[in-house]
Tab-separated table of C-alpha atoms in Angstrom:
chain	number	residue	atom	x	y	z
A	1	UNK	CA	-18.047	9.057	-21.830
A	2	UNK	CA	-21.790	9.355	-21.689
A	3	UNK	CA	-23.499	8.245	-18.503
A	4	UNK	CA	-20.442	5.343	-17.762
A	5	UNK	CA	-18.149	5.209	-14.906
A	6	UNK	CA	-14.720	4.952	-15.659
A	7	UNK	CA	-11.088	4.143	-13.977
A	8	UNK	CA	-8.604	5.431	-15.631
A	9	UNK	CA	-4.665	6.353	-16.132
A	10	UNK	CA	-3.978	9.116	-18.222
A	11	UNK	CA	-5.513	8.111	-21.556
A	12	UNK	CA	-5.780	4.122	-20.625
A	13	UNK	CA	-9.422	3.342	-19.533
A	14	UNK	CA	-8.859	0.129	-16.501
A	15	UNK	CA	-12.885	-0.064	-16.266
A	16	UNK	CA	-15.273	0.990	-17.097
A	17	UNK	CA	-19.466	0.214	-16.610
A	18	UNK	CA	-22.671	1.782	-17.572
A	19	UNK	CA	-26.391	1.563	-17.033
A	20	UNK	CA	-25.976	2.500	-13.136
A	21	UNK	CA	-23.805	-0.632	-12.390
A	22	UNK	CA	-19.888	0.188	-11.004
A	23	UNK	CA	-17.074	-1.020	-9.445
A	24	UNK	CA	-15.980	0.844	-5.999
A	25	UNK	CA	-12.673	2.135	-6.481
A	26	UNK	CA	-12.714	4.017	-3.335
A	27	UNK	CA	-10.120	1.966	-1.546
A	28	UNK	CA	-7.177	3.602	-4.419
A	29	UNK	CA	-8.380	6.978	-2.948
A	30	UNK	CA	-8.659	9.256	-0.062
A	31	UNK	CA	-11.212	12.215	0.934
A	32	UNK	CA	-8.687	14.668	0.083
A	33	UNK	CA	-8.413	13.261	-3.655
A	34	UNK	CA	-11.894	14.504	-4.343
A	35	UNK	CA	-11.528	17.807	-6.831
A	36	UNK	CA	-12.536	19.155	-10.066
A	37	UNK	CA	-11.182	17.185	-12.820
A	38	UNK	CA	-11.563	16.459	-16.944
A	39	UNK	CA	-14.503	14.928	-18.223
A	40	UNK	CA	-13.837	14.098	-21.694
A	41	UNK	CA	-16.519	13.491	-24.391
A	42	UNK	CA	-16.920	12.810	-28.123
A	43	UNK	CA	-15.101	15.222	-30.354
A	44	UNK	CA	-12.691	16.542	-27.225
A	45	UNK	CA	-15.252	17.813	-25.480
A	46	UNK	CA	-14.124	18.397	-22.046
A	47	UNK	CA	-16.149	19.660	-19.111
A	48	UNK	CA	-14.632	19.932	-15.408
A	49	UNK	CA	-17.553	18.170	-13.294
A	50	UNK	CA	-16.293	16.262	-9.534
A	51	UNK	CA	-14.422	13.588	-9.211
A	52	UNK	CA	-11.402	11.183	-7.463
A	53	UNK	CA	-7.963	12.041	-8.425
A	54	UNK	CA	-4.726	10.376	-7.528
A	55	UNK	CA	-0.773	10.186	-8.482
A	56	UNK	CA	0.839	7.156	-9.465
A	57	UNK	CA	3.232	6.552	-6.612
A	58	UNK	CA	0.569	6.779	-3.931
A	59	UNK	CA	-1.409	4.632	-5.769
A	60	UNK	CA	1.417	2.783	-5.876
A	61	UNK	CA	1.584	2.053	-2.395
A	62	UNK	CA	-1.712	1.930	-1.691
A	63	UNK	CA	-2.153	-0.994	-4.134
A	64	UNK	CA	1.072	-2.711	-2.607
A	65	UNK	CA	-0.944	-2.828	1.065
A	66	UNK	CA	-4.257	-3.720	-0.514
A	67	UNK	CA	-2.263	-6.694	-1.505
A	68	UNK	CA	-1.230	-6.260	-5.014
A	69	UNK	CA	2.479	-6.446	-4.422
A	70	UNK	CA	4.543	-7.904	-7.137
A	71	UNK	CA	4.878	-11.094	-5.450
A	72	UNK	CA	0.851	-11.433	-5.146
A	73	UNK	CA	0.694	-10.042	-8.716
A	74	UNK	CA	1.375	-13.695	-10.626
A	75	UNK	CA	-0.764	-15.521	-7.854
A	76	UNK	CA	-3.319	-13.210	-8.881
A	77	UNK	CA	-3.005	-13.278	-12.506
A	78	UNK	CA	-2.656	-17.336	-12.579
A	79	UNK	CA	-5.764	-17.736	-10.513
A	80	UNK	CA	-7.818	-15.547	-13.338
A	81	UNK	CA	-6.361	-17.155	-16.199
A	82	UNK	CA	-7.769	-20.702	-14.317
A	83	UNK	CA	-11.045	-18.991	-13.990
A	84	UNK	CA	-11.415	-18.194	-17.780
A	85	UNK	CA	-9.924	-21.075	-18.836
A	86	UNK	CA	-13.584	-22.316	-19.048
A	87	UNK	CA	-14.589	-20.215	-21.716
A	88	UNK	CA	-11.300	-19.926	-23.870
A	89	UNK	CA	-7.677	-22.187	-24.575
A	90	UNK	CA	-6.101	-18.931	-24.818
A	91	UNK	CA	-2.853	-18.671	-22.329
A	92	UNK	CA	-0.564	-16.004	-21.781
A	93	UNK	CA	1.572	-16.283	-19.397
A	94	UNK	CA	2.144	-13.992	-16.945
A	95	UNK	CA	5.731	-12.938	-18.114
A	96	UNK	CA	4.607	-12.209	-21.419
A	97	UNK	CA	1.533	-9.967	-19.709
A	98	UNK	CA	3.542	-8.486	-17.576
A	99	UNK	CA	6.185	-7.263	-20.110
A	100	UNK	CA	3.378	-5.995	-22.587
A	101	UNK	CA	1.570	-4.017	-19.872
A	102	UNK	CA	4.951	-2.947	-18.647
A	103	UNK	CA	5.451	-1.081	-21.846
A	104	UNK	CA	2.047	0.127	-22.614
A	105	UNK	CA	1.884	4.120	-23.516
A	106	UNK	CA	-0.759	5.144	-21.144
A	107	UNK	CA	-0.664	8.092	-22.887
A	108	UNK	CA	-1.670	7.341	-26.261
A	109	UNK	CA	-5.515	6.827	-26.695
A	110	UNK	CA	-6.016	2.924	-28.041
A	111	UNK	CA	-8.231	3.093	-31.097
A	112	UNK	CA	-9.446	0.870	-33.380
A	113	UNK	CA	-8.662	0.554	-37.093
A	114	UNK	CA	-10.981	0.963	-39.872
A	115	UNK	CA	-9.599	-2.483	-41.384
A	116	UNK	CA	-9.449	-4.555	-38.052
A	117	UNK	CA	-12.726	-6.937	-36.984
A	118	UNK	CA	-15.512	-4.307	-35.211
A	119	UNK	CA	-15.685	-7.161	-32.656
A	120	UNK	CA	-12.242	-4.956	-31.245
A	121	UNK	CA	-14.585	-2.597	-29.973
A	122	UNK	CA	-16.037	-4.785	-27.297
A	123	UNK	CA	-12.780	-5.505	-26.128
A	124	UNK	CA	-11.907	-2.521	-23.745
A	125	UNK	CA	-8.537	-0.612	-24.134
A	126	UNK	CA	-6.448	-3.067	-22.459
A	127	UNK	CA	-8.145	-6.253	-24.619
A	128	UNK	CA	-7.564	-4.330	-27.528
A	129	UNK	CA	-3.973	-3.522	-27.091
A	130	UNK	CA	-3.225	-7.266	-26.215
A	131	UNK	CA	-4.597	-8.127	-29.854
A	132	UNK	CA	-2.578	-5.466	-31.265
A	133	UNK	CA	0.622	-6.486	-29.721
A	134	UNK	CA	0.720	-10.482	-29.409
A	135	UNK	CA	-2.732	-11.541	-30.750
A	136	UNK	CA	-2.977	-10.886	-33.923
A	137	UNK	CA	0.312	-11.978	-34.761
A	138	UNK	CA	-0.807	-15.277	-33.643
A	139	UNK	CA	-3.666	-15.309	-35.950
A	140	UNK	CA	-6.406	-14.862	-33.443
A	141	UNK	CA	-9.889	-13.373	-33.690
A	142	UNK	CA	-10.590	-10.809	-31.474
A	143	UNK	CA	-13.594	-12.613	-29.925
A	144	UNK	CA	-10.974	-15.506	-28.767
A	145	UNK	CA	-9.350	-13.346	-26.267
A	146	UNK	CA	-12.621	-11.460	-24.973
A	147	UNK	CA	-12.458	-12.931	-21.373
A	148	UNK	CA	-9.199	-10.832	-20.857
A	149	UNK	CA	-10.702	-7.165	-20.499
A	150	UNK	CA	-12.132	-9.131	-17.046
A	151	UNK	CA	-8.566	-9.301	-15.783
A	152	UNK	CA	-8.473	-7.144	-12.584
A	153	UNK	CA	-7.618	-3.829	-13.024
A	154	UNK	CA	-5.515	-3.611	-9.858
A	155	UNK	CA	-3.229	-6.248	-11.413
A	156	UNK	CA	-3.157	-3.880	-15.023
A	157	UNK	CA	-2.987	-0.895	-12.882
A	158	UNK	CA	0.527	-2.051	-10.134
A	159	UNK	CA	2.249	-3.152	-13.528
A	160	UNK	CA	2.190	0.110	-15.029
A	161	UNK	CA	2.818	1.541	-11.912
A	162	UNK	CA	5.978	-0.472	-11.716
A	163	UNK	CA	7.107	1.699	-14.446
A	164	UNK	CA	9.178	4.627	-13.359
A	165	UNK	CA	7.950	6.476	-15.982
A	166	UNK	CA	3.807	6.212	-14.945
A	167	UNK	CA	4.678	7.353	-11.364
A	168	UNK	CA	3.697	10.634	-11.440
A	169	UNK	CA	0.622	9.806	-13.311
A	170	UNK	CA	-3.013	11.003	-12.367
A	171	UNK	CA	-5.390	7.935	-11.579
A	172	UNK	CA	-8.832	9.358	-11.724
A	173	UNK	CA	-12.204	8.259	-11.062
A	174	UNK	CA	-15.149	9.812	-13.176
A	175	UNK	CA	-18.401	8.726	-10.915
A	176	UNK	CA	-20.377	12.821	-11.892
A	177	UNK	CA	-21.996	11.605	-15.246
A	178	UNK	CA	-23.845	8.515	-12.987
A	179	UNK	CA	-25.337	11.286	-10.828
A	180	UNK	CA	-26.247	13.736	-14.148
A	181	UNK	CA	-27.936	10.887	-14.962
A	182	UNK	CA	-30.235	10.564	-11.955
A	183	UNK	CA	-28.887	6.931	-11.129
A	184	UNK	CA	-27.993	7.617	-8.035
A	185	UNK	CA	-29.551	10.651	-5.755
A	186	UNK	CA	-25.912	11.953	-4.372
A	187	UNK	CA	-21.992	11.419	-4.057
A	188	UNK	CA	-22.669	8.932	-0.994
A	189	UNK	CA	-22.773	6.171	-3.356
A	190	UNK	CA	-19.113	6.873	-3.780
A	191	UNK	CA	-17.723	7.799	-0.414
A	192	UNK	CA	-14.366	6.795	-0.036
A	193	UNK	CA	-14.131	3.434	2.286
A	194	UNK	CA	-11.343	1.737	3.255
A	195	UNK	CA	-12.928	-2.191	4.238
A	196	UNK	CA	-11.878	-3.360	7.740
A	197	UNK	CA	-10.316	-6.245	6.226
A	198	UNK	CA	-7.710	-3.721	4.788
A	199	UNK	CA	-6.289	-2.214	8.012
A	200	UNK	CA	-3.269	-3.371	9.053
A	201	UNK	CA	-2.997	-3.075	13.035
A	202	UNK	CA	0.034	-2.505	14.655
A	203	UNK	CA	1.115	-3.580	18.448
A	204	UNK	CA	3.928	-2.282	19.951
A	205	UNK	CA	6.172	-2.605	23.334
A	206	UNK	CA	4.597	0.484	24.984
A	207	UNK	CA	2.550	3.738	24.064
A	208	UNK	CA	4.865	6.292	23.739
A	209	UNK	CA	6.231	3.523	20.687
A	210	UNK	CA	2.561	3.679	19.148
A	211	UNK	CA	2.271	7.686	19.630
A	212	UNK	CA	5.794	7.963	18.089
A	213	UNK	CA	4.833	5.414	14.818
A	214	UNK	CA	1.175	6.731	14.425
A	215	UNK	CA	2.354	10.490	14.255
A	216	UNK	CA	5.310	10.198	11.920
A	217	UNK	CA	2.996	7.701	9.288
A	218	UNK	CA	0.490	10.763	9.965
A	219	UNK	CA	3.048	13.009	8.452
A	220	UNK	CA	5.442	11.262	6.404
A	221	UNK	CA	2.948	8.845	4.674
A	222	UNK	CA	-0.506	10.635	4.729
A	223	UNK	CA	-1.487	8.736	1.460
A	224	UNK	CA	-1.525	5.310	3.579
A	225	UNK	CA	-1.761	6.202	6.920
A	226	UNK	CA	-5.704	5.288	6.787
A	227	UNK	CA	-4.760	1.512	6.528
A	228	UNK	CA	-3.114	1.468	9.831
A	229	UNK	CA	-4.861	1.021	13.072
A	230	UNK	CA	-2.640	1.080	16.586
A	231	UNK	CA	-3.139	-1.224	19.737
A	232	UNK	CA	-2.192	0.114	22.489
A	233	UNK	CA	-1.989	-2.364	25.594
A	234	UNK	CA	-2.231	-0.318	28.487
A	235	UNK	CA	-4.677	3.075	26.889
A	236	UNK	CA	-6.738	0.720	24.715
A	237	UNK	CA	-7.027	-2.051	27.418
A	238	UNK	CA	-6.595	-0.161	30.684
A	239	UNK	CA	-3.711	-2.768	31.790
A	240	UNK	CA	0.289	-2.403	31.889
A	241	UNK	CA	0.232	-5.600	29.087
A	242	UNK	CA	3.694	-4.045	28.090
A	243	UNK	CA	7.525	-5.117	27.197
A	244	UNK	CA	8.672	-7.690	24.859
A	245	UNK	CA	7.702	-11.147	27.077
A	246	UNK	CA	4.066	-9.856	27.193
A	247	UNK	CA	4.284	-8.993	24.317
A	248	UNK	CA	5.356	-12.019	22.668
A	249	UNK	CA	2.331	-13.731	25.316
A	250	UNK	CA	-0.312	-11.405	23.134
A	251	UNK	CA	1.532	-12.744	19.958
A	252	UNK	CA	1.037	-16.381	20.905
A	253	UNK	CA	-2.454	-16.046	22.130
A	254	UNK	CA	-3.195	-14.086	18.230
A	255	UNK	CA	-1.258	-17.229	17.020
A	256	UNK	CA	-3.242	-19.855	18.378
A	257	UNK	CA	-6.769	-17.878	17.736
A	258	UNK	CA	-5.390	-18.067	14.029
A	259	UNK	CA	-6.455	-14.348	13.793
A	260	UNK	CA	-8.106	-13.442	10.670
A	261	UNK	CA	-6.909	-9.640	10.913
A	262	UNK	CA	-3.380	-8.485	9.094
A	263	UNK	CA	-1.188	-7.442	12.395
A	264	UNK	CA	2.550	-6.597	13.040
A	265	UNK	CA	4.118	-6.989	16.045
A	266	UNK	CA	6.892	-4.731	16.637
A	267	UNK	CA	9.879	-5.465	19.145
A	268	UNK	CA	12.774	-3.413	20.131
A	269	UNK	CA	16.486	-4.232	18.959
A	270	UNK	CA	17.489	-5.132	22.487
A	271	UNK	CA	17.881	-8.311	24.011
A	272	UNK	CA	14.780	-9.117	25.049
A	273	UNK	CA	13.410	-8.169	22.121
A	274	UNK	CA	15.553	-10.193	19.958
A	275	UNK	CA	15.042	-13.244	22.145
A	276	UNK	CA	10.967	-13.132	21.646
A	277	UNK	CA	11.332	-12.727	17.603
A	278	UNK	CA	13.941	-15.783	17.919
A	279	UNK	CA	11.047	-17.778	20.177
A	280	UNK	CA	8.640	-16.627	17.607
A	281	UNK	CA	10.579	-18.146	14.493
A	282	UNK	CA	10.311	-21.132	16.078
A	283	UNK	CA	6.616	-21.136	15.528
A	284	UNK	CA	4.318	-22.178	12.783
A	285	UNK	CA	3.559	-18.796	10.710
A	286	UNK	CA	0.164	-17.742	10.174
A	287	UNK	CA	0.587	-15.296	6.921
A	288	UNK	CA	-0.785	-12.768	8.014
A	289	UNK	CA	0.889	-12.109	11.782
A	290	UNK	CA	4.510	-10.975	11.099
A	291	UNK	CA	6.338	-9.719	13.876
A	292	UNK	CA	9.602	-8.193	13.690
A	293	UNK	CA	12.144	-5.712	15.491
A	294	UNK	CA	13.085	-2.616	15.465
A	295	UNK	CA	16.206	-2.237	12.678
A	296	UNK	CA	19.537	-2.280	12.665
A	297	UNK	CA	20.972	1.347	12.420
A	298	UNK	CA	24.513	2.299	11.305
A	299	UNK	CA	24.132	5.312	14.188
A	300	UNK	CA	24.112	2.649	16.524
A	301	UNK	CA	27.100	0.723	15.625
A	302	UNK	CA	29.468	3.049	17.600
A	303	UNK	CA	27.063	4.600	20.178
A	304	UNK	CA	28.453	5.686	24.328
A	305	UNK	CA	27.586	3.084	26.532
A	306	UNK	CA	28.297	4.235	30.199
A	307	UNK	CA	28.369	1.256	32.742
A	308	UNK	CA	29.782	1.979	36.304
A	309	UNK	CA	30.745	5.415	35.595
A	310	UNK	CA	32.736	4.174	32.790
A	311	UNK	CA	32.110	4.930	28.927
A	312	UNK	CA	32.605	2.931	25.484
A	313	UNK	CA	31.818	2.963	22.357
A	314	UNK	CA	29.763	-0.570	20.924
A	315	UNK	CA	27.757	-2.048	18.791
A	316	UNK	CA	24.434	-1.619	20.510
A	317	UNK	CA	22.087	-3.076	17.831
A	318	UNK	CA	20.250	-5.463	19.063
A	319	UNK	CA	21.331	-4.919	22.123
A	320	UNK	CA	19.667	-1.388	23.148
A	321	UNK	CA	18.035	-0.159	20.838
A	322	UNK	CA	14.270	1.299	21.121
A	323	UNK	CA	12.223	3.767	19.371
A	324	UNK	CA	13.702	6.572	20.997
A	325	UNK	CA	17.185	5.912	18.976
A	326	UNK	CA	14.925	6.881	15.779
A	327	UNK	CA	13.943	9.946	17.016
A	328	UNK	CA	15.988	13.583	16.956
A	329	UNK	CA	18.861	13.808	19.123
A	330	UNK	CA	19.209	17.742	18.235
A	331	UNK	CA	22.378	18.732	20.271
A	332	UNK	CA	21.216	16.252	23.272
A	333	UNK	CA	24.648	14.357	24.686
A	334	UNK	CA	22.341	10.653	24.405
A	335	UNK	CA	23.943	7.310	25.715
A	336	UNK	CA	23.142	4.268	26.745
A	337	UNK	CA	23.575	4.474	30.816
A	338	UNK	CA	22.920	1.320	32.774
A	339	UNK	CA	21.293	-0.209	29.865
A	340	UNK	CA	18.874	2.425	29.123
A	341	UNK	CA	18.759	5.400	26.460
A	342	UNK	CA	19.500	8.659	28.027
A	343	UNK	CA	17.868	10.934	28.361
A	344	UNK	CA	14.735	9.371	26.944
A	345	UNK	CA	11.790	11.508	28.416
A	346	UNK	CA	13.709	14.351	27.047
A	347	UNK	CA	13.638	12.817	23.642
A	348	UNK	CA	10.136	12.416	23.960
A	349	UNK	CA	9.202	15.387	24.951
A	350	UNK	CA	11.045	16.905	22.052
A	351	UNK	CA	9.303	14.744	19.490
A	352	UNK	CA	6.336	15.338	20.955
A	353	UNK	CA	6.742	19.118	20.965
A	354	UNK	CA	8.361	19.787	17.604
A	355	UNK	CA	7.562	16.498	15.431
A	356	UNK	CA	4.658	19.032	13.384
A	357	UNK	CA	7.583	21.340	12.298
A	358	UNK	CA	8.884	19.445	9.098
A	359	UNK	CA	12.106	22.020	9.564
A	360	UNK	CA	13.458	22.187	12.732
A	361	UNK	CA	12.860	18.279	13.472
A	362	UNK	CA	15.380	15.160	11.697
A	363	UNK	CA	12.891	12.617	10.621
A	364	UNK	CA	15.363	10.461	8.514
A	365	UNK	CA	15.614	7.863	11.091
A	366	UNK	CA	11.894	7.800	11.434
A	367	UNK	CA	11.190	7.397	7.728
A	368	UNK	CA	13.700	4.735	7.497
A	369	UNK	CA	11.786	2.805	9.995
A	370	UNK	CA	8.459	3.516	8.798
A	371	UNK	CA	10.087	2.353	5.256
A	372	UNK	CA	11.391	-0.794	6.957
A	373	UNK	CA	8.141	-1.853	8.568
A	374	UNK	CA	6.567	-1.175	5.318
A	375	UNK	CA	8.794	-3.430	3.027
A	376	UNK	CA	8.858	-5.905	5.556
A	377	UNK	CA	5.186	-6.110	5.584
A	378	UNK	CA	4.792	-6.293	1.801
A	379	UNK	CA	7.146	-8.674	1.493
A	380	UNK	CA	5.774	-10.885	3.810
A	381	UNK	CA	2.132	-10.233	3.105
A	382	UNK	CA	1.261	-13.122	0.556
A	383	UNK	CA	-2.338	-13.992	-0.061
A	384	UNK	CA	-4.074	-17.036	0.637
């Protein structure tokens, strides 16, 4: 490596710099990812110095909220190829570099062949296996693809993570030789630092909702709960802005302000609710405001309503359903009675009081909804 600063998976090298310049890579990584990992040199030399150290499928998701989803991927991809286009004809579309990449053996070290052009070696390990594989069949010289070892490394990187094979791949960032080499005085240079343009807030019905969704991301997602920041109405603010109509008021207000920040409104699955996401389809989108409700659950589609003194079994999706459906029930007899879950401060309580103990707490309905909110985001998220 020398005094360089590399990305890389496995054997594949995404970037890599010298002479004290660098990309910041710190958004892929998290303060806990910093440990002692392999430095390797000319002839296999390894030494164990600092550095950032990741696996694939939190990567993986990490990418996904910083934007790289698979939808954003060709949008991504098309605008480079329009920025190159300036310096080279050469096009290949984004099917064709996605299937290649797909496929690449991250863990096979790319070199170069004694009888290829030397110009190969300027070329980077993704450039280089590009020529290899549809290139030079096409009878090109290496210096006519040179732009493409500037693709974006994010874009390389989510493709191979797309691979089920790659997920449980280490992503490591090698920053020690740049301080060996006096170009920087300490590690600061590299603290991890997630931009505020990253965070995705969240604004919910009521606090006990954004106490319930902040803890379980906490524990269930740790590897992405730094890109979520919680707004809540009446602690933040110091006023009972709460419920779904003043809710959907604070929606509407974001609207019109065209905020710049990515937000998600999150409604119950009850009727009131469902009646401010229907008012809110109605409106122009803004792409990155989504708001949504609470999912549907299958536990819910025979659930005891008591009305009167009188008790059924319904359907009470979209009809009843709030956070506290997610949480445990243990051996608690819950119901809907007079239109509210019961008993819901006993639910609470419980979550609140046993949530930390991964074994005597059920968090399958909570990491289906953090999964939901999640997907729904990333699906929706498309970049502008």
């Amino acid at each position: 490596m020398g005094s360089s600063i590399n990305l890389k998976i496995n054997h594949l090298e995404l970037d890599c710099l010298n002479n004290g310049n660098f990309n910041n890579h710190s958004v892929l990584f998290q303060k806990d990812d910093k440990r002692t990992i392999d430095y390797i040199y000319a002839d296999n030399i390894v030494e164990k110095k600092e550095g950032y150290s990741k696996k694939g499928y939190e990567v993986k998701d990490r990418l996904d909220l910083l934007g790289y989803t698979l939808s954003n991927l060709k949008l991504k991809y098309n605008n480079f190829l329009t920025e190159i286009s300036t310096y080279t004809d050469v096009n290949l579309p984004f099917d064709v570099f996605y299937d290649a990449v797909y496929k690449m053996n991250i863990n096979k070290t790319i070199d170069c062949k004694k009888d290829d052009d030397y110009f190969l070696l300027y070329l980077g390990d993704l450039g280089t296996y590009l020529w290899y594989e549809i290139f030079k069949q096409k009878g090109l010289h290496p210096l006519d693809i040179e732009k493409f070892q500037f693709v974006d490394p994010y874009i390389v990187l989510r493709i191979i993570l797309n691979n089920p094979k790659n997920y449980d791949s280490n992503i490591n960032w090698y920053y020690m030789d740049y301080l060996d080499a006096g170009y920087y005085d300490n590690d600061k240079t590299f603290a991890l630092n997630l931009p505020f343009e990253s965070k995705i807030f969240i604004v919910t019905e009521g606090s006990t909702d954004t106490l319930i969704l902040k803890k379980t991301i906490r524990l269930l997602f740790p590897h992405i709960s730094d890109f979520f920041e919680f707004i809540d109405m009446k602690g933040d603010f110091k006023f009972p802005l709460t419920g779904a109509p003043n809710l959907l008021s604070f929606y509407k207000a974001l609207l019109k302000l065209k905020i710049q920040n990515k937000t998600i409104f999150i409604f119950d699955n009850d009727k009131e609710g469902v009646d401010a996401t229907s008012e809110i389809k109605k409106l122009p989108p803004l792409h990155n405001l989504l708001a949504l409700n609470l999912p549907n659950l299958k536990e819910a589609n025979t659930f005891p309503v008591t009305t009167n003194g009188l008790t059924n079994l319904e359907n009470i999706n979209s009809k009843f359903v709030t956070i506290e459906n997610f949480l445990d029930f243990e051996t608690n007899d819950v119901k809907i009675l007079d239109g509210k879950i019961y008993p819901k401060k006993k639910l609470q309580d419980n979550f609140k009081q046993h949530a930390n103990n991964f074994t005597n707490y059920d968090f399958d309905k909570l990491k289906f909804l953090i999964e939901y909110i999640i997907k729904k985001w990333n699906t929706y998220y498309v970049e502008r």
